Coordinates of C-alpha atoms in Angstrom, one line a residue:
Chain A
X1198 CA 17.7 -8.1 19.6
X1199 CA 14.0 -8.6 19.9
X1200 CA 12.4 -7.6 16.1
X1201 CA 9.2 -6.6 16.1
X1202 CA 7.2 -7.2 13.1
X1203 CA 4.1 -4.9 12.0
X1204 CA 1.8 -4.5 8.6
X1205 CA 1.7 -1.5 6.7
X1206 CA -1.3 -2.0 4.7
X1207 CA -0.7 -0.8 1.1
X1208 CA 2.9 -0.2 1.9
X1209 CA 4.6 -3.6 3.2
X1210 CA 5.8 -5.0 6.2
X1211 CA 7.8 -3.0 9.2
X1212 CA 10.5 -4.7 11.3
X1213 CA 11.7 -2.8 14.1
X1214 CA 14.6 -3.4 16.8
X1215 CA 16.9 -1.9 19.1
X1216 CA 20.3 -2.9 19.4
X1217 CA 22.4 -3.8 22.4
X1218 CA 23.9 -0.1 22.1
X1219 CA 20.4 1.3 22.2
X1220 CA 20.1 2.4 18.5
X1221 CA 16.6 1.8 17.3
X1222 CA 16.7 0.4 13.7
X1223 CA 13.8 0.1 11.2
X1224 CA 13.6 -2.1 8.1
X1225 CA 10.6 -1.6 5.7
X1226 CA 10.0 -4.4 3.1
X1227 CA 7.7 -3.0 0.6
X1228 CA 5.2 -5.3 -1.6
X1229 CA 7.6 -5.0 -4.8
X1230 CA 10.5 -6.1 -2.7
X1231 CA 12.4 -2.8 -2.1
X1232 CA 14.0 -2.5 1.2
X1233 CA 14.2 0.7 3.2
X1234 CA 16.7 1.1 5.9
X1235 CA 16.1 3.8 8.7
X1236 CA 17.7 4.6 11.9
X1237 CA 16.4 6.9 14.8
X1238 CA 18.4 9.7 15.6
X1239 CA 17.0 12.8 17.8
X1240 CA 13.7 12.8 16.8
X1241 CA 11.7 9.4 18.0
X1242 CA 9.0 10.0 15.7
X1243 CA 10.9 10.5 12.6
X1244 CA 13.6 8.4 11.7
X1245 CA 16.6 9.2 9.3
X1246 CA 16.6 7.1 6.3
X1247 CA 19.9 5.2 5.5
X1248 CA 19.2 3.7 2.4
X1249 CA 17.2 2.0 0.1
X1250 CA 17.9 -1.5 -1.6
X1251 CA 16.3 -3.5 -4.4
X1252 CA 15.4 -7.3 -3.6
X1253 CA 18.6 -8.4 -5.3
X1254 CA 20.7 -5.8 -3.4
X1255 CA 19.1 -6.9 0.0
X1256 CA 20.0 -10.5 -0.6
X1257 CA 23.7 -9.6 -1.4
X1258 CA 24.1 -7.6 1.6
X1259 CA 22.2 -9.8 3.7
X1260 CA 24.6 -12.5 2.9
X1261 CA 27.5 -10.3 3.9
X1262 CA 25.8 -9.4 7.0
X1263 CA 25.0 -12.8 8.2
X1264 CA 28.9 -13.9 7.4
X1265 CA 28.6 -16.2 4.5
X1266 CA 31.7 -14.2 2.8
X1267 CA 33.5 -13.3 5.9
X1268 CA 33.1 -14.4 9.5
X1269 CA 35.4 -12.8 12.1
X1270 CA 35.1 -15.4 14.8
X1271 CA 36.4 -18.8 13.9
X1272 CA 34.9 -20.3 16.8
X1273 CA 31.9 -22.5 16.5
X1274 CA 29.0 -20.0 16.0
X1275 CA 25.3 -20.1 15.7
X1276 CA 23.0 -17.4 14.1
X1277 CA 19.4 -17.6 14.2
X1278 CA 18.2 -16.2 10.7
X1279 CA 14.4 -16.5 11.0
X1280 CA 12.5 -18.4 13.8
X1281 CA 13.7 -22.0 13.7
X1282 CA 16.1 -21.4 10.9
X1283 CA 20.0 -21.0 12.0
X1284 CA 23.0 -20.4 10.2
X1285 CA 26.0 -21.9 11.7
X1286 CA 30.0 -22.0 11.2
X1287 CA 31.9 -25.3 11.8
X1288 CA 35.5 -25.5 11.9
X1289 CA 36.9 -28.2 10.0
X1290 CA 39.5 -29.8 12.2
X1291 CA 42.1 -32.3 11.2
X1292 CA 40.3 -34.9 13.0
X1293 CA 36.8 -33.9 11.7
X1294 CA 34.4 -36.1 10.1
X1295 CA 34.6 -33.5 7.2
X1296 CA 38.2 -33.2 6.3
X1297 CA 39.5 -34.6 3.4
X1298 CA 36.2 -35.5 2.0
X1299 CA 34.0 -33.9 -0.7
X1300 CA 30.4 -32.3 0.0
X1301 CA 28.8 -35.0 -2.2
X1302 CA 30.7 -37.9 -0.6
X1303 CA 29.6 -36.7 2.9
X1304 CA 26.0 -36.7 1.6
X1305 CA 25.3 -33.7 4.2
X1306 CA 22.2 -32.8 2.7
X1307 CA 20.3 -36.2 2.0
X1308 CA 21.7 -37.3 5.6
X1309 CA 20.7 -34.4 7.6
X1310 CA 18.9 -31.8 5.6
X1311 CA 21.6 -29.0 6.3
X1312 CA 22.6 -27.2 3.3
X1313 CA 26.1 -25.9 2.9
X1314 CA 25.9 -22.6 1.6
X1315 CA 29.5 -21.4 1.8
X1316 CA 33.3 -22.5 2.7
X1317 CA 35.5 -20.1 4.3
X1318 CA 39.1 -21.0 3.4
X1319 CA 41.9 -19.2 5.0
X1320 CA 41.7 -15.4 5.3
X1321 CA 40.9 -14.6 1.7
X1322 CA 39.4 -17.3 -0.2
X1323 CA 35.3 -17.6 0.2
X1324 CA 33.5 -20.1 -1.5
X1325 CA 29.8 -19.3 -1.8
X1326 CA 27.5 -22.0 -2.9
X1327 CA 30.1 -24.8 -3.1
X1328 CA 29.4 -27.4 -5.6
X1329 CA 28.9 -31.2 -4.2
X1330 CA 32.6 -32.1 -5.6
X1331 CA 34.2 -29.5 -3.4
X1332 CA 36.6 -31.4 -0.9
X1333 CA 36.9 -29.9 2.5
X1334 CA 40.2 -29.3 4.0
X1335 CA 41.2 -29.1 7.5
X1336 CA 41.2 -25.3 8.8
X1337 CA 38.1 -24.8 6.6
X1338 CA 35.0 -23.2 8.1
X1339 CA 31.8 -24.5 6.8
X1340 CA 28.8 -22.2 6.7
X1341 CA 25.7 -24.3 6.8
X1342 CA 21.9 -23.4 6.9
X1343 CA 19.2 -25.6 8.6
X1344 CA 16.7 -26.2 11.4
X1345 CA 17.8 -27.0 14.9
X1346 CA 16.9 -30.5 14.4
X1347 CA 19.0 -30.6 11.1
X1348 CA 22.1 -29.3 12.9
X1349 CA 21.8 -31.8 15.6
X1350 CA 21.6 -34.7 13.0
X1351 CA 24.9 -33.0 11.6
X1352 CA 26.5 -32.9 15.0
X1353 CA 25.6 -36.6 15.8
X1354 CA 27.3 -37.6 12.8
X1355 CA 30.6 -35.5 13.5
X1356 CA 32.9 -35.3 16.0
X1357 CA 33.2 -31.6 15.7
X1358 CA 34.5 -30.0 18.9
X1359 CA 32.5 -27.3 20.5
X1360 CA 29.5 -26.7 22.4
X1361 CA 27.1 -29.8 22.0
X1362 CA 23.7 -29.0 20.5
X1363 CA 22.5 -25.2 20.2
Chain B
X1209 CA -18.5 9.2 -35.5
X1210 CA -15.9 7.0 -37.1
X1211 CA -13.0 5.1 -36.0
X1212 CA -10.7 7.9 -37.3
X1213 CA -12.2 10.1 -34.7
X1214 CA -11.6 8.0 -32.1
X1215 CA -8.4 7.4 -32.9
X1216 CA -7.7 11.1 -33.3
X1217 CA -9.2 11.8 -29.9
X1218 CA -7.2 9.1 -28.3
X1219 CA -3.9 10.3 -29.8
X1220 CA -4.5 13.8 -28.3
X1221 CA -5.7 12.5 -25.1
X1222 CA -2.4 10.3 -24.5
X1223 CA 0.0 13.1 -25.9
X1224 CA -1.5 15.5 -23.4
X1225 CA -1.4 12.9 -20.8
X1226 CA 2.1 12.3 -21.4
X1227 CA 3.1 15.6 -21.1
X1228 CA 0.8 15.9 -17.5
X1229 CA 2.8 12.8 -16.4
X1230 CA 6.0 14.6 -17.2
X1231 CA 5.2 17.7 -15.5
X1232 CA 4.0 15.9 -12.5
X1233 CA 7.3 13.9 -12.4
X1234 CA 9.3 16.7 -12.8
X1235 CA 7.7 18.5 -9.7
X1236 CA 7.6 15.2 -8.0
X1237 CA 3.8 15.7 -7.4
X1238 CA 1.1 13.1 -7.8
X1239 CA -0.3 12.4 -11.3
X1240 CA -3.9 13.0 -10.1
X1241 CA -4.4 16.8 -10.3
X1242 CA -2.4 16.8 -13.7
X1243 CA -4.6 14.2 -15.2
X1244 CA -7.8 16.0 -14.2
X1245 CA -6.4 19.4 -15.4
X1246 CA -5.7 17.7 -18.7
X1247 CA -9.3 16.5 -19.0
X1248 CA -10.5 20.1 -18.3
X1249 CA -8.1 21.3 -21.0
X1250 CA -8.7 18.6 -23.5
X1251 CA -12.4 19.5 -23.6
X1252 CA -12.4 21.7 -26.6
X1253 CA -10.2 19.3 -28.6
X1254 CA -12.2 16.1 -28.0
X1255 CA -15.0 15.2 -30.4
X1256 CA -16.2 12.2 -28.9
X1257 CA -15.7 12.4 -25.1
X1258 CA -17.9 9.0 -24.8
X1259 CA -14.9 7.1 -26.2
X1260 CA -13.1 7.3 -22.8
X1261 CA -16.0 6.5 -20.8
X1262 CA -15.8 2.8 -21.0
X1263 CA -11.9 3.1 -20.0
X1264 CA -13.0 5.1 -17.2
X1265 CA -15.3 2.5 -15.9
X1266 CA -12.6 0.0 -16.3
X1267 CA -10.6 2.6 -14.4
X1268 CA -12.8 2.6 -11.3
X1269 CA -12.8 -1.4 -11.5
X1270 CA -9.2 -1.6 -11.6
X1271 CA -8.4 0.9 -8.9
X1272 CA -11.0 -0.6 -6.5
X1273 CA -10.1 -4.1 -7.2
X1274 CA -6.3 -3.1 -6.4
X1275 CA -7.6 -1.7 -3.1
X1276 CA -9.7 -4.6 -2.0
X1277 CA -6.5 -6.8 -2.9
X1278 CA -4.4 -4.6 -0.4
X1279 CA -6.9 -4.6 2.1
X1280 CA -5.9 -6.7 4.9
X1281 CA -8.7 -8.4 6.7
X1282 CA -6.1 -9.7 9.2
X1283 CA -4.8 -6.1 10.0
X1284 CA -8.3 -5.2 10.5
X1285 CA -9.2 -7.8 13.0
X1286 CA -5.7 -7.7 14.8
X1287 CA -5.9 -3.9 15.4
X1288 CA -10.0 -3.5 15.3
X1289 CA -10.3 -1.7 18.8
X1290 CA -8.0 1.4 18.1
X1291 CA -8.5 1.4 14.5
X1292 CA -12.3 1.7 14.7
X1293 CA -11.8 4.3 17.5
X1294 CA -9.6 6.3 15.1
X1295 CA -11.6 6.0 12.0
X1296 CA -14.6 6.9 13.7
X1297 CA -13.3 10.2 15.0
X1298 CA -12.1 10.8 11.2
X1299 CA -15.4 9.9 9.9
X1300 CA -17.5 11.9 12.5
X1301 CA -15.4 15.2 12.0
X1302 CA -15.0 15.1 8.3
X1303 CA -18.3 13.8 7.1
X1304 CA -20.1 15.8 9.6
X1305 CA -18.3 18.9 8.4
X1306 CA -18.8 17.8 4.9
X1307 CA -22.5 17.4 5.5
X1308 CA -22.7 20.8 7.1
X1309 CA -21.0 22.4 4.4
X1310 CA -23.0 20.7 1.9
X1311 CA -26.1 21.9 3.5
X1312 CA -24.8 25.4 4.0
X1313 CA -24.2 25.8 0.2
X1314 CA -27.6 25.1 -0.6
X1315 CA -27.6 21.4 -1.5
X1316 CA -30.6 19.4 -1.0
X1317 CA -30.2 16.4 1.6
X1318 CA -29.4 13.6 -0.8
X1319 CA -26.8 15.6 -2.8
X1320 CA -25.1 17.0 0.4
X1321 CA -24.9 13.1 1.7
X1322 CA -22.9 12.3 -1.5
X1323 CA -21.1 15.7 -1.3
X1324 CA -19.8 14.9 2.5
X1325 CA -18.7 11.5 1.3
X1326 CA -16.6 13.2 -1.2
X1327 CA -15.4 15.6 1.4
X1328 CA -14.5 13.2 3.9
X1329 CA -12.7 10.5 1.9
X1330 CA -8.7 10.5 1.7
X1331 CA -7.1 9.5 -1.5
X1332 CA -5.4 6.2 -0.7
X1333 CA -3.1 6.5 -3.8
X1334 CA -1.7 9.7 -3.1
X1335 CA -1.1 8.9 0.6
X1336 CA 0.5 5.8 -0.3
X1337 CA 2.9 7.6 -2.7
X1338 CA 3.7 10.1 -0.4
X1339 CA 4.7 7.3 2.1
X1340 CA 6.9 5.8 -0.5
X1341 CA 8.4 9.0 -1.9
X1342 CA 9.2 10.8 1.2
X1343 CA 10.4 7.8 3.1
X1344 CA 7.9 7.9 5.8
X1345 CA 7.2 4.2 6.2
X1346 CA 9.0 4.2 9.4
X1347 CA 7.6 7.6 10.9
X1348 CA 5.4 7.4 13.8
X1349 CA 2.2 8.8 12.3
X1350 CA 2.3 6.1 9.4
X1351 CA 0.8 3.1 11.0
X1352 CA -2.2 5.5 12.2
X1353 CA -2.7 6.9 9.0
X1354 CA -2.6 3.5 7.1
X1355 CA -5.1 2.3 9.7
X1356 CA -7.2 5.0 8.9
X1357 CA -7.1 4.5 5.2
X1358 CA -8.3 0.7 5.8
X1359 CA -11.3 1.9 7.6
X1360 CA -12.0 4.7 5.1
X1361 CA -11.8 2.1 2.4
X1362 CA -14.4 0.1 4.2
X1363 CA -16.6 2.8 4.9
X1364 CA -16.8 4.1 1.6
X1365 CA -17.6 0.8 0.1
X1366 CA -20.6 0.6 2.6
X1367 CA -21.5 4.1 1.8
X1368 CA -21.6 3.5 -1.8
X1369 CA -23.7 0.4 -1.4
X1370 CA -26.1 2.4 1.0
X1371 CA -26.4 5.3 -1.1
X1372 CA -27.1 3.6 -4.2
X1373 CA -30.2 2.2 -2.6
X1374 CA -30.9 5.5 -0.8
X1375 CA -30.7 7.5 -4.6
X1376 CA -32.7 4.6 -6.0
X1377 CA -35.6 5.0 -3.2
X1378 CA -35.1 9.2 -3.5
X1379 CA -35.1 10.0 0.2
X1380 CA -32.9 9.5 3.3
X1381 CA -34.9 7.2 4.9
X1382 CA -34.3 4.2 7.0
X1383 CA -35.7 1.2 4.7
X1384 CA -33.4 1.9 1.9
X1385 CA -30.3 2.3 4.1
X1386 CA -31.3 -1.2 5.7
X1387 CA -31.9 -2.9 2.6
X1388 CA -28.7 -1.4 1.1
X1389 CA -26.6 -2.6 4.0
X1390 CA -28.4 -6.0 4.1
X1391 CA -28.0 -6.4 0.1
X1392 CA -24.3 -5.5 0.4
X1393 CA -23.6 -7.7 3.5
X1394 CA -25.4 -10.6 1.5
X1395 CA -23.4 -9.9 -1.8
X1396 CA -20.1 -9.8 0.2
X1397 CA -21.1 -12.9 2.1
X1398 CA -22.1 -14.7 -1.1
X1399 CA -18.8 -13.8 -2.9
X1400 CA -16.8 -14.6 0.2
X1401 CA -18.6 -17.9 0.9
X1402 CA -18.0 -18.7 -3.1
X1403 CA -14.4 -17.8 -2.7
X1404 CA -14.0 -20.1 0.5
X1405 CA -15.7 -22.9 -1.1
X1406 CA -13.8 -22.5 -4.6
X1407 CA -10.5 -21.6 -2.8
X1408 CA -8.5 -24.7 -3.3
X1409 CA -9.5 -25.1 -7.1
X1410 CA -9.1 -21.3 -7.5
X1411 CA -5.7 -21.2 -5.9
X1412 CA -4.1 -24.3 -8.0
X1413 CA -6.0 -22.6 -11.1
X1414 CA -4.2 -19.5 -10.3
X1415 CA -0.9 -21.3 -9.7
X1416 CA -0.6 -22.9 -12.9
X1417 CA -2.0 -20.0 -15.2
X1418 CA 0.3 -18.2 -17.2
X1419 CA 0.3 -14.4 -17.1
X1420 CA -1.7 -14.1 -20.3
X1421 CA -4.6 -16.5 -19.1
X1422 CA -4.3 -14.6 -15.5
X1423 CA -4.9 -11.4 -16.7
X1424 CA -8.1 -12.3 -18.8
X1425 CA -9.5 -14.3 -15.9
X1426 CA -8.8 -11.2 -13.3
X1427 CA -10.7 -8.8 -15.8
X1428 CA -13.4 -11.2 -16.1
X1429 CA -13.5 -11.8 -12.4
X1430 CA -13.6 -7.8 -11.5
X1431 CA -15.7 -7.0 -14.1
X1432 CA -18.3 -9.8 -13.7
X1433 CA -18.3 -8.8 -9.8
X1434 CA -18.9 -5.0 -10.7
X1435 CA -21.8 -6.0 -13.2
X1436 CA -23.4 -8.2 -10.5
X1437 CA -23.1 -5.3 -7.6
X1438 CA -24.7 -3.0 -10.3
X1439 CA -27.6 -5.3 -11.0
X1440 CA -28.2 -5.7 -7.3
X1441 CA -28.2 -1.9 -7.1
X1442 CA -25.0 -1.8 -5.3
X1443 CA -22.3 0.5 -6.7
X1444 CA -20.2 -1.4 -9.2
X1445 CA -17.2 -0.1 -7.2
X1446 CA -18.1 -2.1 -4.4
X1447 CA -18.5 -5.2 -6.6
X1448 CA -14.7 -4.7 -7.9
X1449 CA -13.6 -3.9 -4.4
X1450 CA -15.1 -7.2 -2.8
X1451 CA -13.6 -9.3 -6.0
X1452 CA -10.2 -8.0 -5.1
X1453 CA -10.8 -8.9 -1.5
X1454 CA -11.5 -12.4 -2.5
X1455 CA -8.3 -12.7 -4.5
X1456 CA -6.3 -11.2 -1.7
X1457 CA -7.1 -14.5 0.5
X1458 CA -5.1 -16.7 -2.1
X1459 CA -1.3 -17.0 -2.4
X1460 CA -1.1 -15.4 -5.8
X1461 CA -1.7 -12.0 -4.5
X1462 CA 1.8 -10.5 -5.0
X1463 CA 1.9 -11.9 -8.8
X1464 CA -1.7 -10.5 -9.3
X1465 CA -0.6 -7.1 -7.8
X1466 CA 2.5 -7.1 -10.1
X1467 CA 0.5 -8.0 -13.2
X1468 CA -2.3 -5.4 -12.5
X1469 CA -0.1 -2.4 -11.9
X1470 CA 0.5 -1.1 -15.6
X1471 CA -3.5 -1.6 -16.3
X1472 CA -4.2 0.3 -13.2
X1473 CA -1.8 3.0 -14.2
X1474 CA -3.4 3.2 -17.5
X1475 CA -7.1 3.1 -17.0
X1476 CA -6.7 5.3 -13.8
X1477 CA -5.2 7.9 -16.0
X1478 CA -8.2 7.9 -18.5
X1479 CA -10.7 7.6 -15.4
X1480 CA -9.0 10.9 -14.3
X1481 CA -9.4 12.4 -17.6
X1482 CA -12.9 11.5 -18.1
X1483 CA -13.8 13.1 -14.8
X1484 CA -12.0 16.5 -16.3
X1485 CA -13.8 16.0 -19.6
X1486 CA -17.2 16.1 -17.9
X1487 CA -16.7 19.2 -15.8
X1488 CA -18.7 22.1 -17.1
X1489 CA -16.4 24.9 -17.7
X1490 CA -18.9 27.7 -17.1
X1491 CA -19.8 25.9 -13.5
X1492 CA -15.9 25.7 -12.9
X1493 CA -15.5 29.6 -13.4
X1494 CA -18.5 30.1 -11.2
X1495 CA -17.5 27.9 -8.2
X1496 CA -13.7 28.0 -7.8
X1497 CA -13.7 30.2 -5.1
X1498 CA -16.2 28.2 -3.2
X1499 CA -14.3 25.0 -4.0
X1500 CA -11.2 26.5 -2.7
X1501 CA -12.9 27.7 0.3
X1502 CA -14.4 24.2 0.9
X1503 CA -10.6 22.8 0.1
X1504 CA -9.4 24.8 3.2
X1505 CA -12.3 23.3 5.2
X1506 CA -11.3 19.8 4.0
X1507 CA -7.7 20.4 5.0
X1508 CA -8.8 21.8 8.6
X1509 CA -11.1 18.8 8.9
X1510 CA -8.2 16.2 8.4
X1511 CA -5.6 18.4 10.6
X1512 CA -8.4 18.3 13.5
X1513 CA -9.0 14.7 12.8
X1514 CA -5.1 13.7 13.0
X1515 CA -4.9 16.2 16.1
X1516 CA -7.8 14.5 18.1
X1517 CA -6.6 11.0 16.8
X1518 CA -2.9 11.6 17.5
X1519 CA -3.6 13.1 20.9
X1520 CA -5.8 9.9 22.1
X1521 CA -2.9 7.8 21.0
X1522 CA -0.4 9.6 22.7
X1523 CA 1.5 11.3 19.9
X1524 CA 3.6 14.5 20.2
X1525 CA 2.1 17.7 18.8
X1526 CA 4.3 18.2 15.5
X1527 CA 3.5 14.3 15.0
X1528 CA -0.4 14.7 15.3
X1529 CA -0.3 17.7 12.8
X1530 CA 1.9 15.5 10.5
X1531 CA -0.7 13.0 10.6
X1532 CA -3.2 15.5 9.6
X1533 CA -1.2 16.6 6.6
X1534 CA -0.7 12.9 5.7
X1535 CA -4.4 12.4 5.5
X1536 CA -5.3 15.7 3.6
X1537 CA -5.2 14.9 0.0
X1538 CA -8.4 13.9 -1.6
X1539 CA -8.6 12.0 -5.2
X1540 CA -10.0 8.9 -6.7
X1541 CA -12.8 8.2 -4.0
X1542 CA -14.1 11.6 -4.0
X1543 CA -14.4 11.4 -7.9
X1544 CA -16.1 7.9 -7.6
X1545 CA -18.5 9.4 -5.1
X1546 CA -19.5 12.1 -7.5
X1547 CA -19.5 9.8 -10.4
X1548 CA -22.1 7.7 -8.4
X1549 CA -24.3 10.5 -7.5
X1550 CA -24.2 11.7 -11.3
X1551 CA -25.0 8.3 -12.3
X1552 CA -27.8 7.7 -10.1
X1553 CA -29.4 11.1 -11.1
X1554 CA -29.6 12.3 -7.6
X1555 CA -31.2 15.6 -7.8
X1556 CA -28.5 18.9 -7.9
X1557 CA -25.8 16.3 -8.4
X1558 CA -24.9 18.2 -11.7
X1559 CA -23.4 21.1 -9.3
X1560 CA -21.1 18.4 -7.8
X1561 CA -18.5 17.8 -10.3
X1562 CA -17.1 21.3 -10.8
X1563 CA -17.1 21.9 -7.2
X1564 CA -15.4 18.3 -6.3
X1565 CA -13.0 19.0 -9.1
X1566 CA -11.6 22.4 -7.4
X1567 CA -11.6 20.6 -4.1
X1568 CA -9.8 17.4 -5.2
X1569 CA -7.3 19.5 -7.4
X1570 CA -6.4 22.0 -4.5
X1571 CA -6.1 19.2 -1.9
X1572 CA -4.2 16.6 -4.0
X1573 CA -1.8 19.5 -4.6
X1574 CA -1.7 21.1 -1.2
X1575 CA -1.7 17.7 0.8
X1576 CA 1.6 16.3 -0.6
X1577 CA 3.1 19.6 -0.3
X1578 CA 2.5 19.8 3.4
X1579 CA 3.7 16.5 3.9
X1580 CA 7.1 17.2 2.0
X1581 CA 7.8 21.1 3.2
X1582 CA 5.3 21.5 6.0
X1583 CA 7.8 21.6 8.9
X1584 CA 8.1 25.4 9.1
X1585 CA 4.4 25.5 9.5
X1586 CA 4.4 22.7 11.9
X1587 CA 7.1 24.6 14.1
X1588 CA 4.7 27.7 14.0
X1589 CA 1.7 25.9 14.9
X1590 CA 3.3 23.7 17.8
X1591 CA 4.4 27.1 19.1
X1592 CA 1.2 28.7 18.9
X1593 CA -0.7 25.9 20.3
X1594 CA 1.9 24.8 23.1
X1595 CA 4.8 26.0 24.7
X1596 CA 7.6 23.7 22.5
X1597 CA 8.7 22.1 25.7
X1598 CA 5.3 20.7 26.7
X1599 CA 4.8 19.8 23.0
X1600 CA 7.9 17.9 23.2
X1601 CA 7.1 15.9 26.1

């Protein structure tokens, strides 16, 4: 989806995009951090407001939308959060470099620059912001945030199966 | 005059302001007309109207500073072409109508020029509030309206700078206009150069300063700039606007905005009250019908401008009308212009406050009402001017 950004002087910034299903969505971020969500119905000039979120609420909902808590596809998946910043899901296989080690032991951040922002364990247990002591198990899905280069550095360290590079 | 009188007066003023703000909130209207009405109603109760003058001066300073802060040079340069075309249509139609109306009601040339400025200029404060409260941020007419406001901010700053020179010279001739423009460009250039040279140390200092220190610095900076502009025979409003423009170029803009909002709300309230207090009640009674007629003309002017600008930008009929309605409210800037005319002792300027008070009161109430409840009117107007099917294409 192409997202067009524009200024609204005195109000904030506007982000407009059209989904694959042809629905036009607009998000306005006001200077005080308030987010307004709109979708366009019948009138192309006047959208229907969906809701208004505080800065904190927007972060929470953003994390849910980005799949930090629950990601239906367990395949290796990449999402471009912003230009150059990627969110990636790594499945931990029994043969994986990750399995049986803690995040701290693996020194993921200092060696690659990638941050592990959540671990998805089984259907129900999600560990957002895991501590360095957290041991990764086979069957986990690791949610990591970083640039393309950082992700490639991580991939070069591992024998994670899946499409090489991104 | 003793401190007990000052305290007594301020207590009464804030009590009435509190009620005015409560009523405005209850009716979900802008506070502007209610604060002005509060000032008018307070006249018999206040023994020392001078005590609010200093606050009112600070109100102009902080208002213009915040407008400068939110003014985006990047936005202006990115959209220069369409923005200037739209702004010139608005300026031509509304300043032209204002000038004609001013002369028609018997104002001398110079006073008519000031009146036209007050007639033309839309209230950024009220429009921004309408957009947030009514959830118009994603509407098709909103970017055009905000672009026009950016143009108006700049044109009124230049207008005040030029007119201060013209009023000092006493006549509308080329020399004071040219010197006003030259002095304001030199002043703005000097300030921006200073800001550019000192940007890194300033940015570093702003980052490290705690909120308490920052507030004192900001008030020093905006008042010093206003005083310098005043000394150069530019309007103090121009100085404060440019001071805000300089801070807008630093990374600390969001924090500065957050810190200044309460001061803006407080001092702007006193600024509107001070305007209400200076209005002559007898004059008010004799010009109210004229003021309402001018307000109708002011509404027609903005709707016409919205229609032409929207038509040129390919908007549908209903959206063009909405653009006009959104731009209709007048407020703080009209009062600043009148205040400047009175302060500069422009001949016949004493007729302006009451007239513009009625004008601002009417349009600051009717404008937002048309935005929130104008749909039936828009349907009628689009049916009258166009067949609804062609309007919808």
